[in-house]
mmCIF file of C-alpha atoms and ligand atoms in Angstrom:
data_model
loop_
_atom_site.group_PDB
_atom_site.id
_atom_site.type_symbol
_atom_site.label_atom_id
_atom_site.label_comp_id
_atom_site.label_asym_id
_atom_site.label_seq_id
_atom_site.Cartn_x
_atom_site.Cartn_y
_atom_site.Cartn_z
ATOM 1 C CA MET A 1 159.892 93.024 98.768
ATOM 2 C CA SER A 2 156.210 93.533 99.446
ATOM 3 C CA GLU A 3 155.239 95.585 102.431
ATOM 4 C CA THR A 4 152.270 93.344 103.138
ATOM 5 C CA PRO A 5 152.844 90.626 105.548
ATOM 6 C CA PRO A 6 152.628 86.995 104.340
ATOM 7 C CA ARG A 7 149.052 85.728 104.042
ATOM 8 C CA VAL A 8 147.586 82.211 103.648
ATOM 9 C CA LEU A 9 144.397 81.491 101.689
ATOM 10 C CA VAL A 10 142.550 78.897 103.754
ATOM 11 C CA ILE A 11 140.144 76.791 101.852
ATOM 12 C CA ASN A 12 137.497 74.341 103.228
ATOM 13 C CA SER A 13 135.836 72.528 100.431
ATOM 14 C CA GLY A 14 132.750 70.633 101.104
ATOM 15 C CA SER A 15 130.686 68.626 98.584
ATOM 16 C CA SER A 16 128.363 71.550 97.673
ATOM 17 C CA SER A 17 130.244 74.421 99.231
ATOM 18 C CA LEU A 18 133.611 76.211 99.243
ATOM 19 C CA LYS A 19 134.687 78.374 102.209
ATOM 20 C CA TYR A 20 137.747 80.606 102.221
ATOM 21 C CA GLN A 21 139.598 82.965 104.294
ATOM 22 C CA LEU A 22 142.597 85.105 103.813
ATOM 23 C CA VAL A 23 144.631 85.015 107.047
ATOM 24 C CA GLU A 24 147.842 86.636 108.293
ATOM 25 C CA PRO A 25 149.180 83.881 110.306
ATOM 26 C CA GLU A 26 151.758 86.035 112.217
ATOM 27 C CA ASP A 27 149.217 88.205 114.127
ATOM 28 C CA GLY A 28 146.104 86.114 113.405
ATOM 29 C CA VAL A 29 144.162 88.715 111.409
ATOM 30 C CA SER A 30 141.444 87.553 109.018
ATOM 31 C CA ILE A 31 141.684 89.891 105.998
ATOM 32 C CA ALA A 32 138.864 88.609 103.769
ATOM 33 C CA SER A 33 136.580 85.739 103.743
ATOM 34 C CA GLY A 34 133.857 84.268 101.597
ATOM 35 C CA ILE A 35 131.715 81.216 100.775
ATOM 36 C CA ALA A 36 130.108 79.722 97.684
ATOM 37 C CA GLU A 37 127.028 77.535 98.888
ATOM 38 C CA ARG A 38 124.614 75.265 97.096
ATOM 39 C CA ILE A 39 127.214 74.615 94.224
ATOM 40 C CA GLY A 40 125.615 72.753 91.377
ATOM 41 C CA GLU A 41 122.024 73.718 92.285
ATOM 42 C CA PRO A 42 119.875 76.085 90.071
ATOM 43 C CA VAL A 43 120.679 78.918 92.407
ATOM 44 C CA SER A 44 123.796 79.073 94.371
ATOM 45 C CA HIS A 45 124.781 81.752 96.946
ATOM 46 C CA THR A 46 127.998 83.553 97.149
ATOM 47 C CA GLU A 47 129.368 85.978 99.787
ATOM 48 C CA HIS A 48 132.632 87.907 100.064
ATOM 49 C CA ARG A 49 133.812 90.167 102.823
ATOM 50 C CA PHE A 50 136.887 92.395 102.859
ATOM 51 C CA GLY A 51 137.178 94.813 105.809
ATOM 52 C CA ASP A 52 133.801 96.680 105.966
ATOM 53 C CA LYS A 53 132.913 95.794 102.365
ATOM 54 C CA GLU A 54 130.497 92.802 101.800
ATOM 55 C CA VAL A 55 128.850 91.431 98.796
ATOM 56 C CA ALA A 56 126.296 88.631 98.605
ATOM 57 C CA MET A 57 124.682 87.182 95.355
ATOM 58 C CA ASP A 58 122.425 84.470 94.220
ATOM 59 C CA GLN A 59 123.636 83.092 90.954
ATOM 60 C CA PRO A 60 124.215 79.768 89.334
ATOM 61 C CA ILE A 61 127.667 78.184 90.281
ATOM 62 C CA LEU A 62 128.055 75.047 88.184
ATOM 63 C CA ASP A 63 130.867 73.425 90.043
ATOM 64 C CA HIS A 64 133.922 74.003 92.288
ATOM 65 C CA THR A 65 135.951 75.301 89.455
ATOM 66 C CA ALA A 66 133.301 77.970 88.872
ATOM 67 C CA ALA A 67 133.142 78.695 92.682
ATOM 68 C CA LEU A 68 136.882 79.274 92.984
ATOM 69 C CA ARG A 69 136.843 81.394 89.732
ATOM 70 C CA GLU A 70 134.034 83.577 91.239
ATOM 71 C CA ALA A 71 135.962 83.854 94.624
ATOM 72 C CA LEU A 72 139.070 85.105 92.750
ATOM 73 C CA ARG A 73 137.101 87.478 90.769
ATOM 74 C CA LEU A 74 135.521 88.792 94.033
ATOM 75 C CA PHE A 75 138.997 89.293 95.386
ATOM 76 C CA ASP A 76 139.776 91.393 92.391
ATOM 77 C CA GLN A 77 136.497 93.296 92.469
ATOM 78 C CA VAL A 78 135.919 93.895 96.194
ATOM 79 C CA GLY A 79 139.493 93.339 97.430
ATOM 80 C CA PRO A 80 142.260 92.792 98.290
ATOM 81 C CA LYS A 81 143.414 92.528 94.706
ATOM 82 C CA LEU A 82 145.292 89.239 94.217
ATOM 83 C CA GLU A 83 148.579 90.754 92.982
ATOM 84 C CA GLU A 84 148.606 92.889 96.163
ATOM 85 C CA ALA A 85 147.398 90.102 98.560
ATOM 86 C CA ASN A 86 150.814 88.476 99.121
ATOM 87 C CA ILE A 87 149.349 84.932 99.270
ATOM 88 C CA VAL A 88 152.346 82.739 100.190
ATOM 89 C CA ALA A 89 150.493 79.514 100.549
ATOM 90 C CA VAL A 90 147.116 77.897 100.360
ATOM 91 C CA GLY A 91 145.945 75.821 103.370
ATOM 92 C CA HIS A 92 143.390 73.176 102.779
ATOM 93 C CA ARG A 93 141.388 71.576 105.504
ATOM 94 C CA VAL A 94 141.183 67.875 105.132
ATOM 95 C CA VAL A 95 139.079 65.793 107.515
ATOM 96 C CA GLN A 96 140.774 62.349 107.209
ATOM 97 C CA GLY A 97 144.490 61.811 107.181
ATOM 98 C CA GLY A 98 144.410 58.271 108.434
ATOM 99 C CA ARG A 99 147.663 56.722 109.489
ATOM 100 C CA TYR A 100 149.564 58.619 106.916
ATOM 101 C CA PHE A 101 149.682 62.040 108.266
ATOM 102 C CA SER A 102 150.596 63.243 111.685
ATOM 103 C CA GLY A 103 151.085 66.875 110.711
ATOM 104 C CA PRO A 104 150.539 69.210 107.730
ATOM 105 C CA ALA A 105 151.658 67.992 104.340
ATOM 106 C CA LEU A 106 152.702 69.707 101.134
ATOM 107 C CA ILE A 107 150.221 68.721 98.529
ATOM 108 C CA ASP A 108 152.040 66.992 95.591
ATOM 109 C CA ASP A 109 150.581 64.263 93.422
ATOM 110 C CA GLN A 110 151.449 61.760 96.122
ATOM 111 C CA THR A 111 149.721 63.465 99.003
ATOM 112 C CA ARG A 112 146.719 63.914 96.782
ATOM 113 C CA ASN A 113 146.585 60.213 96.098
ATOM 114 C CA LEU A 114 146.872 59.356 99.723
ATOM 115 C CA ILE A 115 143.878 61.690 100.542
ATOM 116 C CA ASP A 116 141.962 60.000 97.729
ATOM 117 C CA GLN A 117 142.797 56.526 99.031
ATOM 118 C CA LEU A 118 141.474 57.468 102.499
ATOM 119 C CA SER A 119 138.052 58.325 101.037
ATOM 120 C CA PRO A 120 136.378 55.133 102.243
ATOM 121 C CA LEU A 121 137.006 56.368 105.832
ATOM 122 C CA ALA A 122 135.587 59.878 105.079
ATOM 123 C CA PRO A 123 133.247 59.386 101.989
ATOM 124 C CA LEU A 124 131.388 62.700 102.609
ATOM 125 C CA HIS A 125 134.515 64.619 103.140
ATOM 126 C CA ASN A 126 137.737 63.629 101.433
ATOM 127 C CA PRO A 127 136.411 63.506 97.958
ATOM 128 C CA ALA A 128 134.886 66.976 98.404
ATOM 129 C CA HIS A 129 138.143 68.387 99.765
ATOM 130 C CA LEU A 130 139.869 66.970 96.590
ATOM 131 C CA LYS A 131 137.553 69.018 94.361
ATOM 132 C CA GLY A 132 138.787 72.125 96.082
ATOM 133 C CA ILE A 133 142.382 71.032 96.147
ATOM 134 C CA ASP A 134 142.400 70.198 92.367
ATOM 135 C CA VAL A 135 140.942 73.417 91.232
ATOM 136 C CA ALA A 136 142.981 75.582 93.616
ATOM 137 C CA ARG A 137 146.198 73.894 92.515
ATOM 138 C CA LYS A 138 145.282 74.693 88.971
ATOM 139 C CA MET A 139 144.201 78.259 89.514
ATOM 140 C CA LEU A 140 146.848 79.174 91.971
ATOM 141 C CA PRO A 141 149.809 77.192 90.659
ATOM 142 C CA ASP A 142 152.649 79.517 91.839
ATOM 143 C CA VAL A 143 152.160 78.994 95.507
ATOM 144 C CA PRO A 144 152.631 75.764 97.760
ATOM 145 C CA HIS A 145 149.375 74.128 98.736
ATOM 146 C CA VAL A 146 149.371 72.377 102.193
ATOM 147 C CA ALA A 147 146.953 69.867 103.521
ATOM 148 C CA VAL A 148 146.032 70.308 107.279
ATOM 149 C CA PHE A 149 144.236 67.141 108.654
ATOM 150 C CA ASP A 150 141.547 67.119 111.350
ATOM 151 C CA THR A 151 143.003 63.724 112.500
ATOM 152 C CA ALA A 152 146.681 64.767 112.702
ATOM 153 C CA PHE A 153 146.772 65.819 116.279
ATOM 154 C CA PHE A 154 145.440 62.359 117.415
ATOM 155 C CA GLN A 155 148.055 60.225 115.674
ATOM 156 C CA SER A 156 149.934 60.554 119.051
ATOM 157 C CA LEU A 157 147.287 58.604 120.797
ATOM 158 C CA PRO A 158 148.810 55.641 122.769
ATOM 159 C CA ASP A 159 147.791 52.243 121.210
ATOM 160 C CA GLU A 160 145.504 51.393 124.058
ATOM 161 C CA SER A 161 143.397 54.501 123.433
ATOM 162 C CA ALA A 162 143.324 54.123 119.702
ATOM 163 C CA THR A 163 142.618 50.496 119.465
ATOM 164 C CA TYR A 164 139.086 48.977 119.520
ATOM 165 C CA ALA A 165 138.683 45.671 121.061
ATOM 166 C CA LEU A 166 137.634 44.156 117.634
ATOM 167 C CA ASP A 167 138.839 41.121 115.874
ATOM 168 C CA LYS A 168 142.415 42.169 115.007
ATOM 169 C CA GLU A 169 142.358 40.897 111.430
ATOM 170 C CA THR A 170 139.100 42.588 110.605
ATOM 171 C CA ALA A 171 140.301 45.877 112.304
ATOM 172 C CA ASP A 172 143.564 45.889 110.337
ATOM 173 C CA LYS A 173 141.913 44.837 106.976
ATOM 174 C CA TYR A 174 139.438 47.694 107.130
ATOM 175 C CA SER A 175 141.635 50.244 109.018
ATOM 176 C CA ILE A 176 139.237 50.423 111.975
ATOM 177 C CA ARG A 177 140.709 52.420 114.883
ATOM 178 C CA ARG A 178 140.178 55.778 116.646
ATOM 179 C CA TYR A 179 141.404 58.582 114.307
ATOM 180 C CA GLY A 180 139.396 61.380 116.224
ATOM 181 C CA ALA A 181 138.326 64.683 114.532
ATOM 182 C CA HIS A 182 138.321 68.404 115.268
ATOM 183 C CA GLY A 183 142.093 67.796 115.865
ATOM 184 C CA THR A 184 143.039 71.214 114.457
ATOM 185 C CA SER A 185 140.813 72.815 117.016
ATOM 186 C CA HIS A 186 142.051 70.701 120.014
ATOM 187 C CA GLN A 187 145.656 71.298 119.038
ATOM 188 C CA TYR A 188 145.137 75.086 118.742
ATOM 189 C CA VAL A 189 143.162 75.480 121.909
ATOM 190 C CA SER A 190 145.350 73.291 124.025
ATOM 191 C CA GLY A 191 148.424 75.059 122.568
ATOM 192 C CA ARG A 192 146.903 78.397 123.578
ATOM 193 C CA VAL A 193 146.467 77.134 126.990
ATOM 194 C CA HIS A 194 150.127 76.225 127.221
ATOM 195 C CA ASP A 195 151.133 79.677 125.844
ATOM 196 C CA LEU A 196 148.831 81.461 128.181
ATOM 197 C CA LEU A 197 149.938 79.636 131.355
ATOM 198 C CA GLY A 198 153.527 79.475 130.419
ATOM 199 C CA ARG A 199 153.943 75.993 131.899
ATOM 200 C CA LYS A 200 155.088 72.777 130.121
ATOM 201 C CA ARG A 201 153.456 70.208 132.458
ATOM 202 C CA ILE A 202 149.663 70.449 132.136
ATOM 203 C CA ARG A 203 147.008 67.804 132.091
ATOM 204 C CA GLN A 204 144.072 69.162 130.379
ATOM 205 C CA ILE A 205 140.641 68.361 128.924
ATOM 206 C CA VAL A 206 139.372 70.447 125.945
ATOM 207 C CA LEU A 207 135.724 70.352 125.339
ATOM 208 C CA HIS A 208 134.958 71.495 121.823
ATOM 209 C CA LEU A 209 131.242 71.956 122.005
ATOM 210 C CA GLY A 210 129.700 73.161 118.725
ATOM 211 C CA ASN A 211 127.129 71.538 116.448
ATOM 212 C CA GLY A 212 129.683 68.754 116.255
ATOM 213 C CA ALA A 213 131.154 68.146 119.761
ATOM 214 C CA SER A 214 134.244 66.346 121.024
ATOM 215 C CA ALA A 215 136.485 66.104 124.097
ATOM 216 C CA SER A 216 140.171 65.494 124.153
ATOM 217 C CA ALA A 217 142.670 64.634 126.978
ATOM 218 C CA VAL A 218 145.945 66.379 126.459
ATOM 219 C CA VAL A 219 149.250 65.870 128.593
ATOM 220 C CA ASN A 220 152.036 68.208 128.135
ATOM 221 C CA GLY A 221 150.760 69.220 124.585
ATOM 222 C CA GLU A 222 150.242 65.605 123.342
ATOM 223 C CA ALA A 223 146.813 64.103 122.840
ATOM 224 C CA VAL A 224 146.261 60.931 124.882
ATOM 225 C CA ASP A 225 142.533 60.324 124.127
ATOM 226 C CA THR A 226 139.630 61.837 122.216
ATOM 227 C CA SER A 227 135.919 61.088 122.008
ATOM 228 C CA MET A 228 135.441 60.922 118.321
ATOM 229 C CA GLY A 229 136.531 57.626 116.969
ATOM 230 C CA LEU A 230 136.627 55.849 113.436
ATOM 231 C CA THR A 231 134.285 58.723 112.410
ATOM 232 C CA PRO A 232 132.938 61.873 114.155
ATOM 233 C CA LEU A 233 129.842 59.931 115.249
ATOM 234 C CA GLU A 234 131.408 58.573 118.563
ATOM 235 C CA GLY A 235 131.471 60.408 121.811
ATOM 236 C CA LEU A 236 129.520 63.386 123.108
ATOM 237 C CA VAL A 237 125.847 64.121 122.235
ATOM 238 C CA MET A 238 125.930 66.565 119.427
ATOM 239 C CA GLY A 239 123.480 68.805 117.380
ATOM 240 C CA THR A 240 122.306 65.957 115.258
ATOM 241 C CA ARG A 241 124.607 63.033 116.143
ATOM 242 C CA THR A 242 123.957 60.305 118.796
ATOM 243 C CA GLY A 243 127.545 60.255 120.065
ATOM 244 C CA ASP A 244 128.083 57.038 121.983
ATOM 245 C CA ILE A 245 125.375 54.410 121.562
ATOM 246 C CA ASP A 246 125.344 50.620 121.745
ATOM 247 C CA PRO A 247 126.252 49.344 118.164
ATOM 248 C CA ALA A 248 123.624 46.578 118.733
ATOM 249 C CA ALA A 249 121.035 49.227 118.094
ATOM 250 C CA VAL A 250 122.219 48.946 114.467
ATOM 251 C CA PHE A 251 121.372 45.162 114.436
ATOM 252 C CA HIS A 252 118.055 45.738 116.273
ATOM 253 C CA LEU A 253 116.879 48.466 113.752
ATOM 254 C CA MET A 254 117.953 46.275 110.719
ATOM 255 C CA ARG A 255 116.483 42.975 111.999
ATOM 256 C CA ASN A 256 113.271 44.345 113.703
ATOM 257 C CA GLY A 257 112.842 47.776 112.266
ATOM 258 C CA GLY A 258 113.358 46.876 108.586
ATOM 259 C CA MET A 259 115.782 49.713 108.188
ATOM 260 C CA LYS A 260 118.465 49.850 105.618
ATOM 261 C CA ILE A 261 122.124 50.696 106.618
ATOM 262 C CA ASP A 262 122.000 54.210 104.776
ATOM 263 C CA GLU A 263 118.837 55.060 106.604
ATOM 264 C CA ILE A 264 120.555 54.170 109.904
ATOM 265 C CA ASP A 265 123.565 56.221 108.985
ATOM 266 C CA THR A 266 121.221 59.193 108.443
ATOM 267 C CA LEU A 267 119.373 58.435 111.575
ATOM 268 C CA PHE A 268 122.493 58.442 113.667
ATOM 269 C CA ASN A 269 124.340 61.303 112.051
ATOM 270 C CA LYS A 270 121.625 63.672 111.023
ATOM 271 C CA ARG A 271 118.399 62.978 113.054
ATOM 272 C CA SER A 272 119.640 62.271 116.523
ATOM 273 C CA GLY A 273 121.505 64.248 119.311
ATOM 274 C CA LEU A 274 119.698 67.429 120.310
ATOM 275 C CA LYS A 275 117.624 67.286 117.127
ATOM 276 C CA GLY A 276 116.495 63.699 117.831
ATOM 277 C CA LEU A 277 115.631 64.372 121.491
ATOM 278 C CA THR A 278 113.803 67.825 120.882
ATOM 279 C CA GLY A 279 113.306 68.400 117.205
ATOM 280 C CA ASP A 280 115.745 71.185 117.337
ATOM 281 C CA ASN A 281 119.507 71.091 116.837
ATOM 282 C CA ASP A 282 120.360 74.669 117.999
ATOM 283 C CA MET A 283 121.504 74.824 121.568
ATOM 284 C CA ARG A 284 120.113 78.385 121.937
ATOM 285 C CA SER A 285 116.470 77.215 121.178
ATOM 286 C CA VAL A 286 116.895 74.175 123.303
ATOM 287 C CA ARG A 287 118.002 76.152 126.249
ATOM 288 C CA ALA A 288 115.340 78.728 125.760
ATOM 289 C CA ARG A 289 112.759 75.962 125.773
ATOM 290 C CA ALA A 290 114.159 74.248 128.829
ATOM 291 C CA ASN A 291 114.116 77.718 130.579
ATOM 292 C CA ALA A 292 110.435 77.989 129.661
ATOM 293 C CA GLY A 293 109.660 74.674 131.333
ATOM 294 C CA ASP A 294 109.781 72.304 128.303
ATOM 295 C CA LYS A 295 110.551 68.987 129.850
ATOM 296 C CA GLU A 296 111.839 67.328 126.609
ATOM 297 C CA ALA A 297 114.442 70.107 126.209
ATOM 298 C CA ARG A 298 115.390 69.744 129.807
ATOM 299 C CA LEU A 299 115.983 66.121 129.408
ATOM 300 C CA ALA A 300 118.126 66.791 126.258
ATOM 301 C CA LEU A 301 120.355 69.101 128.292
ATOM 302 C CA ASP A 302 120.613 66.543 131.038
ATOM 303 C CA VAL A 303 121.597 63.816 128.602
ATOM 304 C CA VAL A 304 124.385 66.237 127.235
ATOM 305 C CA LEU A 305 125.541 66.999 130.618
ATOM 306 C CA HIS A 306 125.491 63.409 131.733
ATOM 307 C CA ARG A 307 127.796 62.393 128.846
ATOM 308 C CA LEU A 308 130.159 65.203 129.456
ATOM 309 C CA VAL A 309 130.563 64.255 133.140
ATOM 310 C CA LYS A 310 131.350 60.729 132.140
ATOM 311 C CA TYR A 311 134.071 61.888 129.762
ATOM 312 C CA VAL A 312 135.658 64.341 132.095
ATOM 313 C CA GLY A 313 135.771 61.774 134.696
ATOM 314 C CA ALA A 314 137.119 59.130 132.621
ATOM 315 C CA TYR A 315 139.816 61.496 131.245
ATOM 316 C CA ALA A 316 141.002 62.825 134.466
ATOM 317 C CA ALA A 317 141.226 59.248 135.651
ATOM 318 C CA GLU A 318 143.257 58.266 132.558
ATOM 319 C CA MET A 319 145.653 61.210 133.074
ATOM 320 C CA GLY A 320 145.953 60.686 136.826
ATOM 321 C CA GLY A 321 144.654 64.079 137.469
ATOM 322 C CA LEU A 322 143.376 67.332 135.978
ATOM 323 C CA ASP A 323 145.014 70.774 135.797
ATOM 324 C CA VAL A 324 142.897 72.690 133.227
ATOM 325 C CA LEU A 325 139.422 72.225 131.835
ATOM 326 C CA THR A 326 138.830 74.315 128.729
ATOM 327 C CA PHE A 327 135.728 75.165 126.895
ATOM 328 C CA THR A 328 135.606 76.136 123.116
ATOM 329 C CA ALA A 329 133.413 76.412 119.986
ATOM 330 C CA GLY A 330 129.871 77.842 119.714
ATOM 331 C CA ILE A 331 128.361 76.313 122.851
ATOM 332 C CA GLY A 332 131.585 76.138 124.807
ATOM 333 C CA GLU A 333 132.422 79.713 124.271
ATOM 334 C CA ASN A 334 128.941 81.267 124.642
ATOM 335 C CA ASP A 335 126.728 79.050 126.874
ATOM 336 C CA SER A 336 127.594 80.216 130.402
ATOM 337 C CA ALA A 337 124.642 78.151 131.865
ATOM 338 C CA LEU A 338 125.981 74.953 130.497
ATOM 339 C CA ARG A 339 129.421 75.689 131.794
ATOM 340 C CA GLN A 340 127.970 76.340 135.157
ATOM 341 C CA GLU A 341 125.800 73.232 135.197
ATOM 342 C CA LEU A 342 128.639 70.963 134.118
ATOM 343 C CA CYS A 343 131.061 72.515 136.696
ATOM 344 C CA ASP A 344 128.521 72.004 139.454
ATOM 345 C CA LYS A 345 128.423 68.409 138.610
ATOM 346 C CA LEU A 346 132.254 68.305 138.779
ATOM 347 C CA LYS A 347 132.621 69.413 142.466
ATOM 348 C CA MET A 348 134.392 66.272 143.413
ATOM 349 C CA PHE A 349 137.378 67.491 141.445
ATOM 350 C CA GLY A 350 137.467 70.647 143.611
ATOM 351 C CA ILE A 351 136.353 72.632 140.611
ATOM 352 C CA THR A 352 134.537 75.845 141.442
ATOM 353 C CA LEU A 353 133.659 78.571 138.921
ATOM 354 C CA ASP A 354 133.898 82.313 139.454
ATOM 355 C CA PRO A 355 130.097 83.041 138.668
ATOM 356 C CA VAL A 356 130.906 86.723 137.515
ATOM 357 C CA ALA A 357 133.862 85.647 135.271
ATOM 358 C CA ASN A 358 131.744 82.801 133.901
ATOM 359 C CA VAL A 359 129.043 85.109 132.462
ATOM 360 C CA LEU A 360 131.395 87.850 131.183
ATOM 361 C CA ARG A 361 131.260 87.951 127.392
ATOM 362 C CA SER A 362 134.427 88.297 125.649
ATOM 363 C CA LYS A 363 136.284 87.112 122.445
ATOM 364 C CA ASP A 364 139.503 86.608 124.379
ATOM 365 C CA PRO A 365 140.791 83.529 126.130
ATOM 366 C CA ARG A 366 140.027 83.734 129.779
ATOM 367 C CA THR A 367 139.967 81.972 133.198
ATOM 368 C CA ILE A 368 136.427 81.462 134.614
ATOM 369 C CA SER A 369 137.323 79.376 137.663
ATOM 370 C CA ALA A 370 137.429 80.839 141.182
ATOM 371 C CA ALA A 371 140.835 81.646 142.725
ATOM 372 C CA ASP A 372 140.586 78.690 145.117
ATOM 373 C CA SER A 373 139.438 76.076 142.330
ATOM 374 C CA LYS A 374 141.653 73.126 142.252
ATOM 375 C CA VAL A 375 141.263 72.895 138.563
ATOM 376 C CA ARG A 376 141.667 75.949 136.310
ATOM 377 C CA VAL A 377 138.555 76.296 134.153
ATOM 378 C CA MET A 378 139.093 78.382 130.885
ATOM 379 C CA VAL A 379 137.212 79.635 127.754
ATOM 380 C CA VAL A 380 139.497 79.787 124.918
ATOM 381 C CA PRO A 381 137.863 80.681 121.386
ATOM 382 C CA THR A 382 139.051 78.345 118.781
ATOM 383 C CA ASN A 383 140.098 79.616 115.359
ATOM 384 C CA GLU A 384 140.450 76.678 112.899
ATOM 385 C CA GLU A 385 141.298 78.952 109.892
ATOM 386 C CA LEU A 386 144.082 80.715 111.775
ATOM 387 C CA ALA A 387 145.414 77.205 112.958
ATOM 388 C CA ILE A 388 145.405 75.898 109.382
ATOM 389 C CA ALA A 389 147.183 79.101 108.142
ATOM 390 C CA GLN A 390 149.841 78.730 110.848
ATOM 391 C CA GLN A 391 150.374 75.079 110.222
ATOM 392 C CA ALA A 392 150.755 75.855 106.418
ATOM 393 C CA MET A 393 153.313 78.609 107.247
ATOM 394 C CA SER A 394 155.169 76.292 109.662
ATOM 395 C CA LEU A 395 155.861 73.953 106.864
ATOM 396 C CA LEU A 396 157.068 76.636 104.615
ATOM 397 C CA ASP A 397 159.490 77.990 107.344
HETATM 398 P P1 ADP B 401 129.806 74.140 113.964
HETATM 399 O O1 ADP B 401 131.081 74.887 113.789
HETATM 400 O O2 ADP B 401 130.133 72.728 114.521
HETATM 401 O O3 ADP B 401 128.791 74.120 113.039
HETATM 402 P P2 ADP B 401 129.600 76.101 116.189
HETATM 403 O O4 ADP B 401 130.967 76.032 116.903
HETATM 404 O O5 ADP B 401 129.396 77.398 115.410
HETATM 405 O O6 ADP B 401 129.253 74.797 115.374
HETATM 406 O O7 ADP B 401 128.430 76.108 117.285
HETATM 407 C C1 ADP B 401 127.126 76.007 116.982
HETATM 408 C C2 ADP B 401 126.384 75.848 118.312
HETATM 409 O O8 ADP B 401 126.665 76.943 119.267
HETATM 410 C C3 ADP B 401 124.784 75.859 118.165
HETATM 411 O O9 ADP B 401 124.196 74.786 118.798
HETATM 412 C C4 ADP B 401 124.386 77.221 118.760
HETATM 413 O O10 ADP B 401 123.155 77.249 119.194
HETATM 414 C C5 ADP B 401 125.463 77.299 119.761
HETATM 415 N N1 ADP B 401 125.565 78.660 120.301
HETATM 416 C C6 ADP B 401 125.940 79.781 119.774
HETATM 417 N N2 ADP B 401 125.822 80.817 120.420
HETATM 418 C C7 ADP B 401 125.313 80.434 121.696
HETATM 419 C C8 ADP B 401 124.969 81.036 122.881
HETATM 420 N N3 ADP B 401 125.054 82.399 122.924
HETATM 421 N N4 ADP B 401 124.332 80.274 123.807
HETATM 422 C C9 ADP B 401 124.204 78.973 123.700
HETATM 423 N N5 ADP B 401 124.524 78.323 122.571
HETATM 424 C C10 ADP B 401 125.162 79.053 121.554
#
């Protein structure tokens, strides 16, 4: 038997990129990682890291087959060598699992076809995932491949939370309901909170605030609501997405602005949110500008905070109370000013932050509320690759 602990190769395949990470699910160590970007363009970019060794190259990468072949070559050249890597499974991130998947699934032809069938609900994502899945199954045929779905954690949503008040026949015909997204992160982070606090009964809100942003309400480990909906467009204000907006804006822009549906799709998904309000989708720049007195940037932050307050209030009311409020992802983990501003607006819940704990920088999960706060406030770094690796392993066990 090999001395090397079991490892999972986690693959996140996009339309023009293929990211991978070799993870030890038991102790959460990332052994190696890499990316091929701008696949199919005249010059693609590849990177591979193993320990303190790193290589980066610009070279043509024709398609996903070439991208994975290059990744496997880099494993052999930079390390760890594949025959010594002890890869026991490949975990694939899949954005949309629809009503079919409420947990990880072994990828056989049937699973593959279901992921394909769900493409109309995630046209940018599922077909791109399938490219990665197909080449990986061919090139690594001796290990099981597992799909881990962004929507799976939210399949437990009660009907009243997943159902839109839309004509039932139309909703059923076109599979329109709340699927949520970022579920792997919400499940991982809320699960860590349970592990760390050692209590079963917890009503928590997880705020995943990155470039994409979403909130979830989780009672005793089960999701009961989430802000992303049919697609990741709904909910919080994001880097480039509107979040909640009156759908009548679409009719107005088509009727009176002469806009086509694809233009509005791009407008809402890529040219709105922080970017739409300030021209800048990076929270660090928006905050720096607001600190320097830029009124546009300050308004953008206030819109972000206003939406967050709405969701926290609504979810606390839905759950009949709130025990833990947890921040995660790029902004949630790093932007102590946003955490302070939000918690100041949530005083009616008896929330008080410990200002010293809040600004302490750390990669570890931590409590940042004051000892007398009625709600515990935490920062728990997310780790979607580890979560995917662990879910893949759980299926093998
Ligand atoms: P995604 O995975 O959705 O692309 P991330 O979780 O990496 O996004 O988060 C990216 C966001 O986090 C960006 O808006 C970035 O500005 C913000 N961010 C990262 N570090 C900080 C920081 N120190 N302060 C404020 N925002 C930060």
